[in-house]
Coordinates of C-alpha atoms in Angstrom, one line a residue:
M1 CA -1.2 -3.9 38.1
S2 CA 1.1 -0.1 38.3
T3 CA 1.9 1.8 34.9
N4 CA 3.6 4.3 36.5
V5 CA 6.3 3.6 34.2
L6 CA 9.1 5.2 32.5
V7 CA 8.0 5.4 28.6
S8 CA 10.9 7.0 26.5
L9 CA 9.8 9.8 23.6
I10 CA 11.7 9.8 20.0
L11 CA 11.4 12.8 18.2
P12 CA 14.1 13.6 15.9
I13 CA 13.8 17.0 14.2
Y14 CA 14.4 19.0 11.1
N15 CA 13.9 21.4 10.1
S16 CA 10.7 21.3 11.8
E17 CA 9.9 25.2 13.6
E18 CA 6.2 25.1 11.8
H19 CA 4.2 22.7 13.6
L20 CA 6.9 21.8 16.3
A21 CA 5.4 23.8 19.2
Q22 CA 2.6 21.8 19.1
T23 CA 4.3 17.9 18.4
I24 CA 6.4 18.7 21.3
D25 CA 3.2 20.3 23.7
S26 CA 0.5 16.9 22.6
V27 CA 3.8 14.8 24.4
L28 CA 4.2 17.2 27.9
N29 CA 0.7 16.7 27.7
Q30 CA 0.0 13.4 28.0
S31 CA -1.5 12.1 30.8
H32 CA 0.9 9.6 31.2
K33 CA 3.2 12.0 33.1
E34 CA 6.4 9.2 32.6
I35 CA 7.8 10.3 30.3
E36 CA 11.7 11.4 28.5
V37 CA 11.2 13.3 25.5
L38 CA 14.9 13.2 23.4
L39 CA 14.2 15.2 20.9
I40 CA 17.0 15.2 18.5
D41 CA 17.7 17.4 16.2
D42 CA 19.6 16.2 12.9
G43 CA 21.7 20.0 11.9
S44 CA 18.1 21.9 11.5
I45 CA 18.9 25.1 9.7
D46 CA 15.4 27.2 11.4
K47 CA 14.0 27.6 14.5
S48 CA 14.0 24.2 15.6
L49 CA 16.5 24.3 17.7
D50 CA 15.6 26.9 20.1
I51 CA 12.6 25.5 20.2
C52 CA 14.1 22.8 21.9
K53 CA 15.8 24.2 24.0
H54 CA 12.5 26.9 25.4
Y55 CA 11.1 23.2 26.3
K56 CA 13.8 22.2 27.7
T57 CA 13.4 25.4 30.3
L58 CA 10.1 25.0 30.5
D59 CA 10.0 21.1 31.7
N60 CA 12.8 19.1 32.8
R61 CA 11.9 15.8 31.3
V62 CA 13.2 17.4 27.8
R63 CA 16.1 16.2 27.1
I64 CA 18.4 17.4 23.9
F65 CA 20.5 15.8 21.3
A66 CA 22.3 18.2 18.6
K67 CA 24.1 17.1 15.8
E68 CA 25.3 17.2 12.4
N69 CA 22.7 16.4 9.2
Q70 CA 22.6 12.1 8.7
G71 CA 19.3 11.5 9.1
V72 CA 16.3 10.5 10.3
S73 CA 17.3 7.0 11.0
V74 CA 21.2 8.3 12.9
A75 CA 18.8 10.0 14.7
R76 CA 16.6 7.6 16.1
N77 CA 19.4 5.3 16.6
I78 CA 21.0 8.6 19.4
G79 CA 18.0 8.6 20.7
L80 CA 17.7 4.6 21.2
K81 CA 20.8 4.3 22.9
A82 CA 20.1 6.6 24.7
A83 CA 16.5 6.0 26.1
S84 CA 16.1 5.2 29.4
G85 CA 12.2 3.7 29.6
K86 CA 10.5 0.6 29.7
Y87 CA 9.5 2.1 27.1
I88 CA 10.0 3.1 23.8
R89 CA 7.7 6.2 21.5
F90 CA 9.1 7.1 18.1
I91 CA 6.8 10.4 17.5
D92 CA 7.9 13.0 14.2
S93 CA 8.0 16.0 13.7
D94 CA 4.8 17.1 12.9
D95 CA 2.6 14.5 14.1
I96 CA 0.6 15.0 17.4
L97 CA -0.3 12.9 20.0
P98 CA -3.7 11.8 21.9
K99 CA -3.9 12.2 25.5
H100 CA -4.4 9.4 26.1
S101 CA -2.8 7.3 24.4
T102 CA 0.2 7.0 26.1
S103 CA -1.8 5.5 28.9
K104 CA -3.2 2.5 26.4
L105 CA -0.6 1.6 24.6
V106 CA 1.2 0.6 28.4
E107 CA -1.9 -0.3 29.9
A108 CA -2.5 -2.6 26.9
A109 CA 1.4 -3.9 27.9
E110 CA 1.5 -4.3 31.1
K111 CA -1.6 -5.8 31.3
H112 CA -0.5 -8.5 28.4
N113 CA 3.4 -8.6 29.1
S114 CA 3.5 -7.8 25.6
Q115 CA 6.7 -6.0 23.9
I116 CA 5.0 -4.4 20.6
V117 CA 1.8 -2.7 21.8
I118 CA 0.5 -1.2 18.1
G119 CA -2.7 1.2 18.4
G120 CA -5.1 3.0 15.5
Y121 CA -4.0 5.8 13.6
E122 CA -5.6 9.1 11.9
E123 CA -4.3 10.5 9.3
N124 CA -5.3 13.8 8.9
I125 CA -5.0 14.9 4.4
C126 CA -3.9 18.5 4.2
Y127 CA -5.1 19.4 1.0
K128 CA -5.9 23.8 2.0
K129 CA -6.3 25.6 4.8
D130 CA -9.1 24.0 6.2
N131 CA -10.2 21.2 3.9
N132 CA -8.9 18.2 5.4
R133 CA -9.4 15.1 4.4
I134 CA -9.1 12.4 7.4
K135 CA -9.2 8.4 7.3
R136 CA -9.0 6.4 10.4
F137 CA -7.4 3.0 10.5
L138 CA -8.1 0.5 13.3
E139 CA -7.8 -2.8 14.3
N140 CA -8.9 -5.0 16.9
E141 CA -7.7 -6.0 20.3
N142 CA -6.6 -8.6 20.1
V143 CA -3.3 -10.9 21.7
F144 CA -0.4 -12.5 19.3
S145 CA 1.8 -15.3 19.8
T146 CA 5.2 -14.4 17.4
E147 CA 4.0 -17.6 14.9
D148 CA 0.0 -15.8 15.0
F149 CA 1.0 -12.6 14.3
A150 CA 3.6 -14.1 11.4
S151 CA 0.1 -15.8 9.7
N152 CA -2.1 -12.7 10.3
Y153 CA 0.3 -9.9 8.1
V154 CA -0.8 -10.1 4.8
M155 CA -4.5 -9.1 6.5
L156 CA -2.6 -6.1 9.2
K157 CA -0.8 -4.9 6.6
K158 CA -3.5 -3.6 3.8
K159 CA -4.6 -3.1 7.2
K160 CA -2.4 -0.2 7.4
M161 CA -0.8 -1.1 10.9
I162 CA 3.1 -2.7 10.7
N163 CA 5.2 -0.1 8.3
A164 CA 4.7 3.3 11.1
L165 CA 6.8 3.3 13.8
W166 CA 4.8 5.8 15.4
N167 CA 1.2 3.7 16.4
K168 CA 2.9 1.7 18.0
L169 CA 5.1 0.8 21.7
Y170 CA 8.1 -1.5 21.8
C171 CA 9.8 -2.6 25.0
C172 CA 12.5 -0.9 25.2
R173 CA 14.6 -3.5 26.7
L174 CA 14.4 -6.3 24.0
I175 CA 15.8 -3.9 21.3
K176 CA 19.2 -2.9 23.5
E177 CA 20.2 -6.7 23.4
N178 CA 19.5 -7.5 20.7
N179 CA 21.0 -4.3 19.0
I180 CA 18.0 -3.6 17.3
L181 CA 19.0 -0.5 14.6
F182 CA 18.2 1.7 11.7
D183 CA 19.1 1.0 8.4
S184 CA 20.5 4.3 8.2
D185 CA 21.7 3.5 4.4
L186 CA 17.9 4.4 3.3
T187 CA 16.7 6.8 3.2
L188 CA 12.9 5.2 3.0
G189 CA 11.1 1.9 4.3
E190 CA 13.8 1.9 7.0
D191 CA 11.2 1.3 9.9
L192 CA 9.3 -1.5 7.4
I193 CA 12.8 -3.0 8.6
F194 CA 13.1 -2.2 12.5
N195 CA 9.9 -3.1 13.0
L196 CA 9.9 -7.3 11.0
S197 CA 13.6 -7.3 13.5
V198 CA 11.8 -6.8 16.6
L199 CA 8.1 -8.3 16.0
R200 CA 10.0 -10.9 14.5
R201 CA 12.1 -11.6 18.5
S202 CA 8.5 -10.2 20.5
K203 CA 7.2 -13.3 21.9
K204 CA 3.5 -11.9 22.4
I205 CA 2.1 -8.9 20.2
N206 CA -1.0 -6.9 20.9
T207 CA -3.3 -4.3 19.2
I208 CA -5.9 -1.7 20.7
E209 CA -8.3 0.1 18.6
D210 CA -7.9 3.3 20.6
V211 CA -6.3 6.0 18.2
V212 CA -2.9 6.5 19.2
Y213 CA -1.2 9.1 16.7
I214 CA -3.0 11.8 14.4
Y215 CA -0.5 11.3 11.2
F216 CA -0.2 15.0 9.1
I217 CA 0.6 14.4 5.4
R218 CA 0.9 18.0 4.7
N219 CA -0.2 19.4 1.7
G220 CA -2.3 16.5 0.5
F221 CA 2.0 14.7 -0.6
S222 CA 3.6 12.1 1.7
L223 CA 6.8 11.1 2.6
S224 CA 6.1 7.9 0.5
Q225 CA 4.5 9.7 -3.2
K226 CA 8.3 11.9 -3.7
Y227 CA 10.4 10.8 -6.0
Y228 CA 13.4 8.6 -5.6
S229 CA 15.3 7.4 -8.2
N230 CA 16.9 4.1 -5.9
R231 CA 13.5 3.3 -5.1
Y232 CA 13.7 0.5 -6.8
Y233 CA 16.9 -1.4 -4.8
I234 CA 14.7 -0.2 -2.0
Y235 CA 11.3 -2.3 -2.6
R236 CA 13.9 -4.8 -3.0
R237 CA 15.7 -4.4 0.2
L238 CA 12.2 -4.3 2.3
Q239 CA 10.8 -7.1 0.0
E240 CA 13.3 -9.7 0.7
A241 CA 13.7 -8.4 4.3
E242 CA 9.4 -9.4 3.9
K243 CA 10.5 -12.6 2.3
E244 CA 13.7 -13.4 5.2
Y245 CA 10.7 -13.2 7.4
A246 CA 7.3 -14.9 5.6
E247 CA 9.8 -17.8 5.6
E248 CA 10.3 -17.6 9.4
F249 CA 7.3 -18.8 9.7
D250 CA 7.2 -20.1 7.1
V251 CA 3.8 -18.0 5.7
D252 CA 2.7 -18.0 2.0
I253 CA 3.4 -13.9 1.4
K254 CA 3.1 -14.8 -3.1
E255 CA 0.0 -13.1 -3.8
Y256 CA 0.7 -10.2 -1.6
L257 CA 4.5 -9.7 -2.5
I258 CA 3.4 -9.5 -7.0
T259 CA 0.1 -6.6 -5.8
N260 CA 2.7 -4.7 -3.8
K261 CA 5.7 -4.9 -5.7
M262 CA 2.8 -3.7 -9.3
N263 CA 1.5 -0.5 -6.6
E264 CA 4.8 0.1 -5.4
G265 CA 6.2 1.0 -9.3
I266 CA 2.9 2.8 -10.1
Y267 CA 3.9 4.7 -6.7
Q268 CA 7.1 5.6 -9.7
I269 CA 5.6 6.0 -13.0
E270 CA 3.5 8.7 -10.9
S271 CA 6.2 10.4 -8.6
I272 CA 8.2 10.6 -12.1
M273 CA 4.9 12.2 -13.6
Q274 CA 5.0 15.5 -11.4
N275 CA 7.7 15.0 -10.6
K276 CA 9.2 18.9 -11.9
K277 CA 12.1 19.0 -11.8
I278 CA 13.1 15.7 -14.5
P279 CA 12.7 17.8 -17.5
N280 CA 10.1 16.3 -19.7
Q281 CA 12.5 15.2 -21.9
D282 CA 12.9 12.8 -19.1
K283 CA 10.6 11.9 -17.8
R284 CA 9.4 9.2 -21.6
R285 CA 12.8 6.8 -20.7
L286 CA 12.5 6.4 -16.5
L287 CA 9.2 5.2 -17.6
F288 CA 10.7 3.2 -19.8
Q289 CA 13.4 2.7 -17.6
T290 CA 10.9 1.6 -14.8
K291 CA 8.3 -0.3 -16.5
N292 CA 11.3 -2.5 -17.2
E293 CA 12.7 -2.8 -14.2
W294 CA 10.1 -2.8 -12.5
G295 CA 8.4 -6.1 -14.3
L296 CA 4.8 -3.6 -15.4
H297 CA 5.1 -5.6 -18.8
V298 CA 3.8 -8.3 -17.1
Q299 CA 0.5 -9.4 -17.5
Y300 CA -0.6 -11.0 -14.0
K301 CA -4.2 -13.0 -13.9
N302 CA -6.1 -13.3 -11.0
Y303 CA -4.6 -10.3 -8.8
E304 CA -6.0 -7.6 -7.2
F305 CA -6.2 -4.5 -8.6
S306 CA -7.4 -1.2 -8.1
R307 CA -9.2 0.1 -11.0
Y308 CA -7.1 3.6 -11.7
N309 CA -4.1 1.0 -11.2
S310 CA -5.0 -1.8 -13.8
I311 CA -6.4 1.2 -16.0
I312 CA -2.2 2.3 -15.5
L313 CA -0.4 -1.7 -16.4
L314 CA -3.0 -1.9 -19.3
L315 CA -1.7 1.6 -21.0
L316 CA 1.9 0.9 -20.2
R317 CA 1.8 -2.1 -21.6
L318 CA 0.0 -0.7 -24.9
N319 CA 3.2 2.2 -24.2
Q320 CA 1.0 5.0 -24.6
F321 CA 2.3 7.4 -22.5
Y322 CA 0.3 9.9 -23.4
V323 CA -2.0 8.8 -22.3
I324 CA -0.7 7.6 -18.4
T325 CA 1.1 11.0 -18.9
I326 CA -2.1 12.7 -18.6
I327 CA -4.2 11.5 -16.9
C328 CA -1.3 11.2 -14.0
K329 CA -1.4 15.6 -14.6
L330 CA -4.8 15.2 -14.0
K331 CA -5.0 13.1 -10.7
G332 CA -2.2 16.1 -9.5
I333 CA -4.7 18.5 -10.5
Y334 CA -7.3 16.9 -8.6
K335 CA -6.4 16.5 -5.6
A336 CA -5.1 20.2 -5.9
L337 CA -8.5 21.5 -6.2
I338 CA -10.3 19.3 -3.2

């Protein structure tokens, strides 16, 4: 079994000078040497492009694409169209690839003739200097047919194996033959819709137990916690994509969709309360709007929510917005201190 196959590694970059060199080093130092590294600079105004050019002089496997700022989806689509490898990986510009991660993914893909290989990953939450919290997300080694994977969708979603791009290896031919691209209209969740498009066309999908990616959350904050005024629109787009996927394979995900809706709505509540740019007089209005828009006033019996989310949902039904404000502030202070 030969694993000497070319892998295209796609890095969208925007104002990433602080951590970019460390990321590129981890990519170029992969034990799997048959790679091309596609650096797509999305109109950075810092020194990111200069860093890319420096690495281009050091390693002829590096290719650079510089463009005006149009967002990460457009940048990734440029990488997809330019990729010439048998397989594709996506990397964020402030994360790290373990040295043998690409080798392990390729070995699994070649062994099982898989169109997608899903690996484990490490989440490194950086609150303060020298104060990191590390979580690992792993799944047992397994090989799924398209239908078997759909049957296990909710289980794998709860284990956080589905959404991300960077813990996966993709078959380039499948993506190009089906013209699968990222939706540039979405500012959040575009990775999930891309993955669902690939999953429904993949005859074999396998998981491996190895950690293939180290994902950093800087200052204890991830994009999913950012305030988006159009988060409900984004959520509806993602919900419809998941419903279509489940219906195609006759899988019941109703309970998951309800709990997910409640959890996402509470994320929006927290992002409103913790956003310092929103005037206090507007926060109460946005809380009412979010409560009604997301249906957070509805009481769902026999559904599992975390204790924290259950308390927030109860307070929303009781219109205790002042108490919610205090709880969200205390949660923000706690995260900042630990």
